Short mmCIF file of C-alpha atoms and ligand atoms in Angstrom, two decimals:
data_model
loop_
_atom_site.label_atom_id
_atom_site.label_comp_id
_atom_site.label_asym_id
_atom_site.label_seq_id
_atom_site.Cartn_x
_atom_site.Cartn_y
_atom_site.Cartn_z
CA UNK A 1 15.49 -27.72 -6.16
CA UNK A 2 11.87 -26.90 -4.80
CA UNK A 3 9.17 -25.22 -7.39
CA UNK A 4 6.77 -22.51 -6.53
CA UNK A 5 4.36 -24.74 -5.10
CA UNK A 6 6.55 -26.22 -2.12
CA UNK A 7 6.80 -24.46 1.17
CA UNK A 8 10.24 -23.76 2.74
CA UNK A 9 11.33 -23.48 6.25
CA UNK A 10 13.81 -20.85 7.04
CA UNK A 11 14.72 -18.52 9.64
CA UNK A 12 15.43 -14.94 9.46
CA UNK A 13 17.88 -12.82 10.36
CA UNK A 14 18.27 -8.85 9.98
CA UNK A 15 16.67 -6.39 7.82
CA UNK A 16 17.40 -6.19 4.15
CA UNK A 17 16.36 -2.61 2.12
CA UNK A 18 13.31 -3.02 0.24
CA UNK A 19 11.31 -4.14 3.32
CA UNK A 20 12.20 -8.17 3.65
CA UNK A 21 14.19 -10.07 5.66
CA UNK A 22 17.78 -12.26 5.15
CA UNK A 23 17.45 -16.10 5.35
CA UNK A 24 19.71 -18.96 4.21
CA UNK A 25 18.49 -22.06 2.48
CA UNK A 26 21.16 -24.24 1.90
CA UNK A 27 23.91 -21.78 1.48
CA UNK A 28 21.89 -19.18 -0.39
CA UNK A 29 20.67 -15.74 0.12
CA UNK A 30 17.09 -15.87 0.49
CA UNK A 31 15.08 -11.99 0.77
CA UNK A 32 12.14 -13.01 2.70
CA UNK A 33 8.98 -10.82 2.11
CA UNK A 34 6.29 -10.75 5.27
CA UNK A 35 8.97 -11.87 7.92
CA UNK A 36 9.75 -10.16 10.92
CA UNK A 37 13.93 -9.90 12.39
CA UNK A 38 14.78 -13.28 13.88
CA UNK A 39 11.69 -15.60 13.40
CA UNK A 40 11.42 -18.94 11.60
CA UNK A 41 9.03 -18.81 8.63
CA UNK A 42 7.27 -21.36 6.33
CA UNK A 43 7.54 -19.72 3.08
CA UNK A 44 6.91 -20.09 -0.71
CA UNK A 45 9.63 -19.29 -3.24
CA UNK A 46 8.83 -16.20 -5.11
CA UNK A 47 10.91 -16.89 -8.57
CA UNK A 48 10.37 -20.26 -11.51
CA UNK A 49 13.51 -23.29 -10.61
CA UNK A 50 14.58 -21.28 -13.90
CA UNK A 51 15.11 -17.64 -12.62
CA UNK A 52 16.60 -19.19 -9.38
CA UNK A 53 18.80 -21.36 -11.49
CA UNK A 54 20.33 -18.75 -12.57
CA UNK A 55 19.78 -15.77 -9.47
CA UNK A 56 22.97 -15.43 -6.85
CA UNK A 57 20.00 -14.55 -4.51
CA UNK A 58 16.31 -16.03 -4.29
CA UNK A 59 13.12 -14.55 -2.87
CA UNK A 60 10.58 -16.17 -0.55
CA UNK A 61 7.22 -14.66 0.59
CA UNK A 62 6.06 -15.72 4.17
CA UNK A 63 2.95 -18.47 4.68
CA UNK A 64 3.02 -19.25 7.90
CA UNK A 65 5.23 -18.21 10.92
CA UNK A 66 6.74 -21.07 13.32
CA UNK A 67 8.32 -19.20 15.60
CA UNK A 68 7.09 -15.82 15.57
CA UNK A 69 9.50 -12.87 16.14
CA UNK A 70 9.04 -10.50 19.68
CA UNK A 71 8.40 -7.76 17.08
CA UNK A 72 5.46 -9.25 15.62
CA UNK A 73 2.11 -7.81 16.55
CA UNK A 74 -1.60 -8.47 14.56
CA UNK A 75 -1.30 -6.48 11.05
CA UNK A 76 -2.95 -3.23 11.63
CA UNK A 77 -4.03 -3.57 8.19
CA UNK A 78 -4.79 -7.30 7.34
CA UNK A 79 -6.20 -6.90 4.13
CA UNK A 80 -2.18 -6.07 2.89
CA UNK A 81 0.18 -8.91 3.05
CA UNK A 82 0.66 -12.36 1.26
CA UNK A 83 -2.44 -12.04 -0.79
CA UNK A 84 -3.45 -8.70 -0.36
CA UNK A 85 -2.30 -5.14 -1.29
CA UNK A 86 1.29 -3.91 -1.65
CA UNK A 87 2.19 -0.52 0.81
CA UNK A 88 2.42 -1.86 4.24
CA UNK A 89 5.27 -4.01 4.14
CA UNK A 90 5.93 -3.44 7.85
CA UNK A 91 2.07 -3.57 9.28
CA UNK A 92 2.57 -6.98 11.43
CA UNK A 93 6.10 -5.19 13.36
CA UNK A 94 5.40 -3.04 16.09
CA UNK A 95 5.98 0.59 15.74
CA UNK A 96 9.14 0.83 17.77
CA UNK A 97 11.00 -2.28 15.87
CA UNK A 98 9.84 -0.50 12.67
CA UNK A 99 12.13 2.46 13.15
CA UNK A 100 14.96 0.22 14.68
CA UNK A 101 14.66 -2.12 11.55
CA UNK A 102 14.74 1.07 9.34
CA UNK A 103 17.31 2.52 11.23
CA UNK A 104 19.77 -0.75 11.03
CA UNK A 105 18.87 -0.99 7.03
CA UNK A 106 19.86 2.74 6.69
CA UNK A 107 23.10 2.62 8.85
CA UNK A 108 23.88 -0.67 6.74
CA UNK A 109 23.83 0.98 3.61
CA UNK A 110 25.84 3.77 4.80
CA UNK A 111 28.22 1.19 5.87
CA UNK A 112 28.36 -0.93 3.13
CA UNK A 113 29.00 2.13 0.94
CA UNK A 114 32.46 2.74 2.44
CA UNK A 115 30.47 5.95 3.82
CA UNK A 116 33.63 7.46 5.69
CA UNK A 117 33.21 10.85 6.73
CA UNK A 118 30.01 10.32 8.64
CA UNK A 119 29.81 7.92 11.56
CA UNK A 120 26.67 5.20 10.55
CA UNK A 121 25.63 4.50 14.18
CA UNK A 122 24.72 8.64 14.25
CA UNK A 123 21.49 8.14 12.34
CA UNK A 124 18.95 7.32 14.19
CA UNK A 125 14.87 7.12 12.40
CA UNK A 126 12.94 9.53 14.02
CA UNK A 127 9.23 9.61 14.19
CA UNK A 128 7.47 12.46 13.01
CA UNK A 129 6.44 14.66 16.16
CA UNK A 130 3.36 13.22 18.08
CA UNK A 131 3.08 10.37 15.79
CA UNK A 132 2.36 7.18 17.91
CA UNK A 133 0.09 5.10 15.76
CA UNK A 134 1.65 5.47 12.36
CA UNK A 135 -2.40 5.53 11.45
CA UNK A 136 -4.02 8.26 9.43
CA UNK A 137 -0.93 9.63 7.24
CA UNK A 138 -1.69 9.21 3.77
CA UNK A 139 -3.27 12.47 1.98
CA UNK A 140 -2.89 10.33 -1.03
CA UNK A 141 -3.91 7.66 -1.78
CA UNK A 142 -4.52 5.18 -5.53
CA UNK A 143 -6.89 3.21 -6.09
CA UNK A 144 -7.24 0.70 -9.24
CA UNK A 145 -10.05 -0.71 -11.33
CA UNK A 146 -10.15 -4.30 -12.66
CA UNK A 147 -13.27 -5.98 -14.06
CA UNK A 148 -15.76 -3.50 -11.73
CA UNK A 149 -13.66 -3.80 -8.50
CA UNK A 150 -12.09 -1.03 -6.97
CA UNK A 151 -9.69 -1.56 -5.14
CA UNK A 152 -5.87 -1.25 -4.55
CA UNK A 153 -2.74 -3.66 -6.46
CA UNK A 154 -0.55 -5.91 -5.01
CA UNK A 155 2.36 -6.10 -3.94
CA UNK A 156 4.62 -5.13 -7.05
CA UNK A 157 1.95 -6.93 -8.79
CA UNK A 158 -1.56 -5.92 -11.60
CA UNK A 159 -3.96 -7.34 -9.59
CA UNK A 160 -6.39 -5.60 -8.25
CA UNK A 161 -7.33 -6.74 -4.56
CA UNK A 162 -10.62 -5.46 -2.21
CA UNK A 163 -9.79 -2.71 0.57
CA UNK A 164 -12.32 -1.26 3.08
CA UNK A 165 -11.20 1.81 4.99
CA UNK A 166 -7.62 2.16 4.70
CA UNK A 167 -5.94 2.45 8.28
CA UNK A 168 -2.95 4.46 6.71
CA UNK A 169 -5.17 7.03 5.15
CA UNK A 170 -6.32 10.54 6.96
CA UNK A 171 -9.81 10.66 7.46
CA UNK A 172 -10.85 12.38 5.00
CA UNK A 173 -9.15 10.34 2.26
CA UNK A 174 -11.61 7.51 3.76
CA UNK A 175 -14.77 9.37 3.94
CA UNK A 176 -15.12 9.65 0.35
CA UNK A 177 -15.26 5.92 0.12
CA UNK A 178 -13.61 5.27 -3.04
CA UNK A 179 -13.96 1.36 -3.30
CA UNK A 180 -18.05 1.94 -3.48
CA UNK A 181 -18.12 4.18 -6.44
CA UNK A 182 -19.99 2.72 -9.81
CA UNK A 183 -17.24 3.95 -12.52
CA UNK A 184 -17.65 3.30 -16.09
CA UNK A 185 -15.18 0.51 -16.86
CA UNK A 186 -12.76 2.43 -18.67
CA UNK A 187 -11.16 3.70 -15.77
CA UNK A 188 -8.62 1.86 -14.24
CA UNK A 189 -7.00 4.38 -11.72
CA UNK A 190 -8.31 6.68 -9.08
CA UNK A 191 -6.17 8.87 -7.39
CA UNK A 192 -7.24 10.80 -4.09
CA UNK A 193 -5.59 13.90 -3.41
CA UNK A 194 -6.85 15.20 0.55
CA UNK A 195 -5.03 17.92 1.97
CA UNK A 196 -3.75 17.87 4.86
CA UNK A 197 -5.69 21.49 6.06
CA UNK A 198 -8.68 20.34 5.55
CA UNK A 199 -9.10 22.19 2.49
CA UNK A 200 -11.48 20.58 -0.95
CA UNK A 201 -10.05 17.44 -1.82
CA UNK A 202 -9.51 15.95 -5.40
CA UNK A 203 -10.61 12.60 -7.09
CA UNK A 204 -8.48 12.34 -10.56
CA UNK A 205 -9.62 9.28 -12.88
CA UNK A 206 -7.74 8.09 -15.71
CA UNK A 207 -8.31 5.31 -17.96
CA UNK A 208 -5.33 3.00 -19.60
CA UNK A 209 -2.53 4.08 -22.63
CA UNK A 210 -5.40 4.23 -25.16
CA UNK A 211 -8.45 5.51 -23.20
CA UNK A 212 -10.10 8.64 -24.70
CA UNK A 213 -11.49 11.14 -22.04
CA UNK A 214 -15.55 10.39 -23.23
CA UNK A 215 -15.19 6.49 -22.34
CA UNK A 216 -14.16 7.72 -19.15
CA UNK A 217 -16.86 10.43 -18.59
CA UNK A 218 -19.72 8.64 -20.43
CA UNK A 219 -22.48 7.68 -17.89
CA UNK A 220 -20.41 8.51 -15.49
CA UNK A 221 -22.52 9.58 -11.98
CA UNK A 222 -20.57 11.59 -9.48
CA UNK A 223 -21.03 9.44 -6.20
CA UNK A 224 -22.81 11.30 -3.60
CA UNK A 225 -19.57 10.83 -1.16
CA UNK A 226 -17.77 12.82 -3.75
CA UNK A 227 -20.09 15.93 -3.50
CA UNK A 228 -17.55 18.14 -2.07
CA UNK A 229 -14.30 16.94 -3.71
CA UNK A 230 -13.37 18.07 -6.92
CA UNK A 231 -13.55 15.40 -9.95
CA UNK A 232 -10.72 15.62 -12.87
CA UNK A 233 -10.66 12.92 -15.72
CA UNK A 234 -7.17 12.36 -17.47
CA UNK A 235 -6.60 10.58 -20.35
CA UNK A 236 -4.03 11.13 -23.43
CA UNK A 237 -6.63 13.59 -25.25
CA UNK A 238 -6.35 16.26 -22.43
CA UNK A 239 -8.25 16.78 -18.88
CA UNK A 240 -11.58 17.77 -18.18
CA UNK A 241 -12.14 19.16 -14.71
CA UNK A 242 -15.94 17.29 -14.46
CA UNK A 243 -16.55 18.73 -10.70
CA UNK A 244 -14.55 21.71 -8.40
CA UNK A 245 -11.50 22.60 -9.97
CA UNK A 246 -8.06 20.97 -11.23
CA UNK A 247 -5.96 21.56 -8.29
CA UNK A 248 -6.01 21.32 -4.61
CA UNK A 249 -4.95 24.03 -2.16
CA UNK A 250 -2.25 22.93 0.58
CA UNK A 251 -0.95 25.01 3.46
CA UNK A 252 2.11 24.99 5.34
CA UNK A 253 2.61 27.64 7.76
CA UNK A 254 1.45 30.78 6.27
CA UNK A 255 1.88 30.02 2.48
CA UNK A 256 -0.45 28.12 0.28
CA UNK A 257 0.29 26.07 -2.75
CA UNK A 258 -2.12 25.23 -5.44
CA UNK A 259 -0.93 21.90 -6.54
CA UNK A 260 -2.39 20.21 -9.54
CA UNK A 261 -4.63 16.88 -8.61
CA UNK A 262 -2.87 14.20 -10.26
CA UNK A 263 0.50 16.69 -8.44
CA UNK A 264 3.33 15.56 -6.47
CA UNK A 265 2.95 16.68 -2.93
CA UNK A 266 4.72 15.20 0.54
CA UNK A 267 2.36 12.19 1.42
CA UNK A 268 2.13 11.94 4.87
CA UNK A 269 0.19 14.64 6.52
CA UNK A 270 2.74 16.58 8.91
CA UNK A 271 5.92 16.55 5.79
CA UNK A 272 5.93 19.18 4.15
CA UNK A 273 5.83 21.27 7.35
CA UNK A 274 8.45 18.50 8.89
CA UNK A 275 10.60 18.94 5.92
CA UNK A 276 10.42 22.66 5.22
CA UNK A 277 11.78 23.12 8.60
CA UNK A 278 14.26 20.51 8.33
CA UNK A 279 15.72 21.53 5.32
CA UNK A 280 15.72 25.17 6.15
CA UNK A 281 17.92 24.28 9.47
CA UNK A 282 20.21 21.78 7.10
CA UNK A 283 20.59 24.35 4.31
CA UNK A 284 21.31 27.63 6.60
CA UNK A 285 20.65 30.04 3.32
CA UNK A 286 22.02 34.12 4.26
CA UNK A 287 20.04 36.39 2.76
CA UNK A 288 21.66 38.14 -0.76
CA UNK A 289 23.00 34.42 -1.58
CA UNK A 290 22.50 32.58 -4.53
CA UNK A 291 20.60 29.16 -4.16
CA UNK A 292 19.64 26.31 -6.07
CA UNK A 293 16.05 24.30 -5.85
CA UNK A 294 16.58 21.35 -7.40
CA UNK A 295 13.43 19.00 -8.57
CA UNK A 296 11.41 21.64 -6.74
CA UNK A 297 7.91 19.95 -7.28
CA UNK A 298 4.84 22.93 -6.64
CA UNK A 299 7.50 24.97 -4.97
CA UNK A 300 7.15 23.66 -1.23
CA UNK A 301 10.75 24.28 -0.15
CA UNK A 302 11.08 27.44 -2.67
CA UNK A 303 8.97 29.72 -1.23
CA UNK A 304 10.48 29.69 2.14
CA UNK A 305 14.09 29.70 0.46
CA UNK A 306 13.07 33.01 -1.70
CA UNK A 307 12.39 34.58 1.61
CA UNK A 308 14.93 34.02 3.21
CA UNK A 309 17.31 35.16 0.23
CA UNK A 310 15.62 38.16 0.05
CA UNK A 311 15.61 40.70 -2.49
CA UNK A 312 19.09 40.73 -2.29
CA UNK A 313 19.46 37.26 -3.17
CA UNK A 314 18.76 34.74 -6.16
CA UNK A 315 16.64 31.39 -6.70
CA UNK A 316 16.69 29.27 -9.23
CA UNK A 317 13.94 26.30 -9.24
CA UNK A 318 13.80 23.24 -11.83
CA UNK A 319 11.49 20.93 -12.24
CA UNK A 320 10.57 18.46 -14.96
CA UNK A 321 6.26 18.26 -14.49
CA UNK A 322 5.29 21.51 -16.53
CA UNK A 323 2.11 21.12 -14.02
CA UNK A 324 4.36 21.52 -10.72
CA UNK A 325 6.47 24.58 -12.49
CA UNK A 326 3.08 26.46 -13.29
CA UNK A 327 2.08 25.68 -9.30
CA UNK A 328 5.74 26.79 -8.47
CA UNK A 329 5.62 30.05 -10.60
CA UNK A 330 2.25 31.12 -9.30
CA UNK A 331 3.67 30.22 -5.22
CA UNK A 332 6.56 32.50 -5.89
CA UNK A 333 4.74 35.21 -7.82
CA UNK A 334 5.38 37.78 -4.95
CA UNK A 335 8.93 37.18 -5.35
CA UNK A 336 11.30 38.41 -7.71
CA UNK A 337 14.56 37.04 -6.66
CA UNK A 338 13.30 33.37 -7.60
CA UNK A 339 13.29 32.12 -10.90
CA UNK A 340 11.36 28.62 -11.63
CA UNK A 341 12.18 26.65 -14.65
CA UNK A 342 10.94 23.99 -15.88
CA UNK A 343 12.85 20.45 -17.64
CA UNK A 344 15.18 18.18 -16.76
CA UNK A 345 17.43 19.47 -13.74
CA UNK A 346 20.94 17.92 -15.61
CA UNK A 347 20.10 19.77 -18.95
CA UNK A 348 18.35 22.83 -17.81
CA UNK A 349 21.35 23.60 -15.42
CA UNK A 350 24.06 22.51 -18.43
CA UNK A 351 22.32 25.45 -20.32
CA UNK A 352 21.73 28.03 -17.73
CA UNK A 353 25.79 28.28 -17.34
CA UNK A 354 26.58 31.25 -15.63
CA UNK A 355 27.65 31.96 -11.76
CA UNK A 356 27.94 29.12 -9.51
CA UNK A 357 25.50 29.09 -6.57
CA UNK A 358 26.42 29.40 -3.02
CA UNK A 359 23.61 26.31 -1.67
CA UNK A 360 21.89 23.79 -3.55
CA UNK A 361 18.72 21.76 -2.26
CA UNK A 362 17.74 18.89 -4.10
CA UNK A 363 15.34 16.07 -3.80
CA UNK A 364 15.32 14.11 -6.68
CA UNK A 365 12.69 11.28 -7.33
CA UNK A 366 13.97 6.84 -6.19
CA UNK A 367 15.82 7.13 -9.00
CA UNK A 368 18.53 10.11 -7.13
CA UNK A 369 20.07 12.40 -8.49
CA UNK A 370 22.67 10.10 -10.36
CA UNK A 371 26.27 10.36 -11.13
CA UNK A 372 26.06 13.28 -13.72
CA UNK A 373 24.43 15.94 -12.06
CA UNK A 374 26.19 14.86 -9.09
CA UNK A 375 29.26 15.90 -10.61
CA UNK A 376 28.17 19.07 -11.83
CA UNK A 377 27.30 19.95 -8.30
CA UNK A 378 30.01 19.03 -6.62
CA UNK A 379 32.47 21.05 -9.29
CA UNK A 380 29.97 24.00 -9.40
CA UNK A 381 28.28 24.88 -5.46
CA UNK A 382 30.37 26.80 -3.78
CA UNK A 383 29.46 26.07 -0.11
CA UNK A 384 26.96 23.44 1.16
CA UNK A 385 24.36 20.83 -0.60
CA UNK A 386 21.30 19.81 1.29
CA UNK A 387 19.96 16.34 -0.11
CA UNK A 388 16.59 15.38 0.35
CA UNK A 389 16.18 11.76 -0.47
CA UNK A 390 13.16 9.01 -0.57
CA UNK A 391 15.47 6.12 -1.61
CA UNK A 392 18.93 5.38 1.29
CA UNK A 393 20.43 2.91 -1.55
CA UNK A 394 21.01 5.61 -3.92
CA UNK A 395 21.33 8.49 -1.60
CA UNK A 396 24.57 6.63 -0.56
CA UNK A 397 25.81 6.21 -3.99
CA UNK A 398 25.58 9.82 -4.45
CA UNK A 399 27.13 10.57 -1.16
CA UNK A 400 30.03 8.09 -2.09
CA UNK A 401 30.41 10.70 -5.26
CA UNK A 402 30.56 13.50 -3.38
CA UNK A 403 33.36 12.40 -0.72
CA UNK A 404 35.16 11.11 -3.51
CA UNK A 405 34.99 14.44 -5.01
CA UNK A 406 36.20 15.95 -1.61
CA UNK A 407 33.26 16.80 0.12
CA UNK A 408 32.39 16.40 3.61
CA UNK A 409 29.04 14.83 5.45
CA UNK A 410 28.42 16.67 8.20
CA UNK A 411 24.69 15.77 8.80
CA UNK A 412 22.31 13.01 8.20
CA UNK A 413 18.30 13.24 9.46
CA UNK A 414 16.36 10.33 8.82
CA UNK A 415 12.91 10.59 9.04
CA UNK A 416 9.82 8.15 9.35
CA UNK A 417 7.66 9.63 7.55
CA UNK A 418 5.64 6.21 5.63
CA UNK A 419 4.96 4.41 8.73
CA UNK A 420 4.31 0.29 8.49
CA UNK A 421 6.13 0.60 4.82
CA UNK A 422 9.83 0.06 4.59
CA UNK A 423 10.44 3.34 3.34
CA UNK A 424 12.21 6.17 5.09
CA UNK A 425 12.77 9.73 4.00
CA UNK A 426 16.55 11.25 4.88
CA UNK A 427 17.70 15.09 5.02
CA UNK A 428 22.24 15.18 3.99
CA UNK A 429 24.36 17.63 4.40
CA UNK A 430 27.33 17.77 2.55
CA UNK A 431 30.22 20.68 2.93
CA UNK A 432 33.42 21.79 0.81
C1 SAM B 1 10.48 13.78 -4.56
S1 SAM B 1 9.67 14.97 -5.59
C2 SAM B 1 10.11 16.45 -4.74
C3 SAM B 1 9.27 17.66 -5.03
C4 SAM B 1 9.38 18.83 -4.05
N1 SAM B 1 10.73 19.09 -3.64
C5 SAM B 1 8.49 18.61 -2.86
O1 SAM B 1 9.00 18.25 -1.79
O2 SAM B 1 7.27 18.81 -2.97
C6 SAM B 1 10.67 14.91 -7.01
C7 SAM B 1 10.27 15.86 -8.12
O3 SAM B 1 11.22 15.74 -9.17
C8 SAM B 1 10.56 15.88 -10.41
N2 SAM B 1 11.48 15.25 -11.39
C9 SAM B 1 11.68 13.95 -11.63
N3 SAM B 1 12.69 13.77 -12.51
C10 SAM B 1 13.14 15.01 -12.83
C11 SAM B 1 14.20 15.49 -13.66
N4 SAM B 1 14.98 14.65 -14.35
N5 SAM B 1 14.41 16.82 -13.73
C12 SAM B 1 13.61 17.67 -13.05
N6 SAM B 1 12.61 17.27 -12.24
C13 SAM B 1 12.36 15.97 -12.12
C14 SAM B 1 9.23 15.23 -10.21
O4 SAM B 1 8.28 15.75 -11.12
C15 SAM B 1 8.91 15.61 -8.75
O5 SAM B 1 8.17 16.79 -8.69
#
């Protein structure tokens, strides 16, 4: 059996989810990670002769290329890849191939989950509107600390690796120049928070489990790129807002969201607006209904949902960050007919009892929305559930629930909204 240190030849195949690509080495499954559809690869085995002893599948991480794929192009971001930073696992395929590759892994899954009331070859990747680079999406962006380098980690790895300007970040994200900054060494994360309308963007630093918020203030200097960002520390003793304020202001069509710094918010520039009207076309909520927002974040999709209920009509919101239910409360403060709670969506609905709802939306975290809350939806909604997902592999197990349960899926969007990653984002529709 060949160790770690011996290079492999193998050659390709298809797509596999999680970004790599299927290869055989004598007999076995190998996920290849840096390969592109049909090429032949010299590659280094990922796993100890112990793990693979004992693995039905092994994993290999590219080297060198032989006989390079027609999709491959130069890495628009070289410093990711074999020895550099996770989050482009895609930035050597062209564009195009991208969204064909994610569109075959999506369609696979479907398949492969016995998926039978919705015809796989229908979904088809779409690009979000105008986007033709797949450059300049990220409003947010982390940065690490190790030993006085910033920089970002590696691929599903600790180690900290240099980065210039990053090619997948907006602008403004890369004007504030976070791999230059002096930090006092206790801080080993830096998150950037830009938003997308141009509006004061925020720096949040936090230290590791046991850093106090003084180690990571003391002698701290404010870089002069920062000057017009707002600066939060966070650490397990509280949060000190040391420059601007604590949260950053996002727009999407007329409303405005103040969404805590350290905050989930869509990532790439044009999705919330992308989404918001996506879901609002899958969902089809008639004003005096009663509606579900499941893992509702600051409130993005809740606002428009409230107004489109009406006074007439009910929301309920649930979210488990107390940060993003404050930011949810505040967005829907002008409207009484929605109701944001916050804790865990499975619990919090167990207790709320009561009516059931006519539409749920819900767009839980990778993890999905797993097998118990799928059943309480699929006993409880009366009508139609839109499912917003970030992860196809369980998306499809909790679609396989739902037509097990009886229900119907009548439409499935796919959207590429992380260009040169492997990740897509899908909008479901299910039916009674
Ligand atoms: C993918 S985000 C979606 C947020 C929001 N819909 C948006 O688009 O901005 C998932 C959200 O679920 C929340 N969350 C994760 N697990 C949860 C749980 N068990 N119960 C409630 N909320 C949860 C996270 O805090 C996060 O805000």
């Amino acid at each position: 059996m060949p160790d770690q240190t011996q290079n492999i030849t193998l050659t390709c195949g298809g797509p596999a989810n999680g970004g790599t690509f299927v290869a055989r080495h004598e007999g076995r499954v190998v996920f290849v990670r840096g390969a592109a559809p049909e090429e032949t690869v010299s590659a280094r085995l990922l796993d100890t002769p112990a793990q693979r002893a004992k693995a039905s599948f092994w994993r290999a991480q590219v080297v060198s290329v032989l006989e390079p794929s027609q999709d491959r192009v130069a890495s628009i971001w070289p410093e990711a890849g074999e020895k550099g930073v996770g989050g482009a696992d895609y930035a050597h395929i062209a564009l195009p191939a991208q969204r064909r590759i994610k569109t075959e892994v999506v369609q696979d899954l479907f398949r492969r989950a016995k998926i039978s009331t919705y015809l796989a070859e229908d979904i088809q990747v779409e690009p979000a509107p105008g986007d033709h680079s797949g450059l300049g999406w990220r409003t947010r962006v982390q940065f690490a600390q190790q030993d006085g380098l910033i920089g970002m980690r590696g691929w599903r790895s600790h180690e900290v690796f240099p980065v210039g300007e990053n090619p997948l970040a907006t602008a403004q994200v890369n004007a504030l120049r976070v791999p230059e900054a002096r930090l006092p060494q206790a801080v080993t994360g830096i998150e950037v928070a830009a938003p997308a309308c141009g509006s004061r963007p925020a720096i949040v630093l936090r230290g590791g489990e046991s850093a106090r918020l003084s180690e990571l203030t003391n002698g701290l200097k404010i870089p002069a790129a920062w000057e017009d960002a707002s600066v939060i520390a966070l650490a397990r003793d509280g949060q000190r807002t040391l420059q601007g304020e604590d949260h950053v202001s996002e727009r999407v069509g007329n409303n405005t969201f103040s969404v805590h710094a350290a905050g989930f918010w869509q990532v790439h520039r044009q999705a919330p607006e992308l989404l918001t009207a996506s879901v609002m076309s899958a969902l089809q909520p008639v004003a005096g209904e009663h509606v579900w927002d499941l893992f509702c974040g600051s409130g993005l999709f809740s606002v428009p949902l409230a107004r489109a209920l009406g006074e007439s009509g009910r929301l309920l919101a649930v979210e488990g960050s107390t940060r993003a239910v404050a930011s949810a409360r505040r967005a829907l403060a002008d409207y009484p007919q929605a109701r944001a709670l916050a804790g865990d969506c499975l619990r919090t609905l167990r207790q709320q009892g009561g009516e059931a709802p006519d539409r749920v939306l819900l767009d839980p975290p990778r993890a999905g929305a797993g097998k118990e809350l799928m059943r309480l939806l699929l006993e409880r909604v009366k009508r139609r559930i839109v499912y917003v997902s970030c992860d196809a592999a369980t998306l499809v197990r909790d679609l396989k629930q739902a037509e097990n349960a009886g229900w119907h899926i009548t439409d499935v969007r796919a959207l590429d909204v992380f260009p040169h990653t492997h990740h897509v984002e899908t909008v479901s529709v299910l039916e009674r």
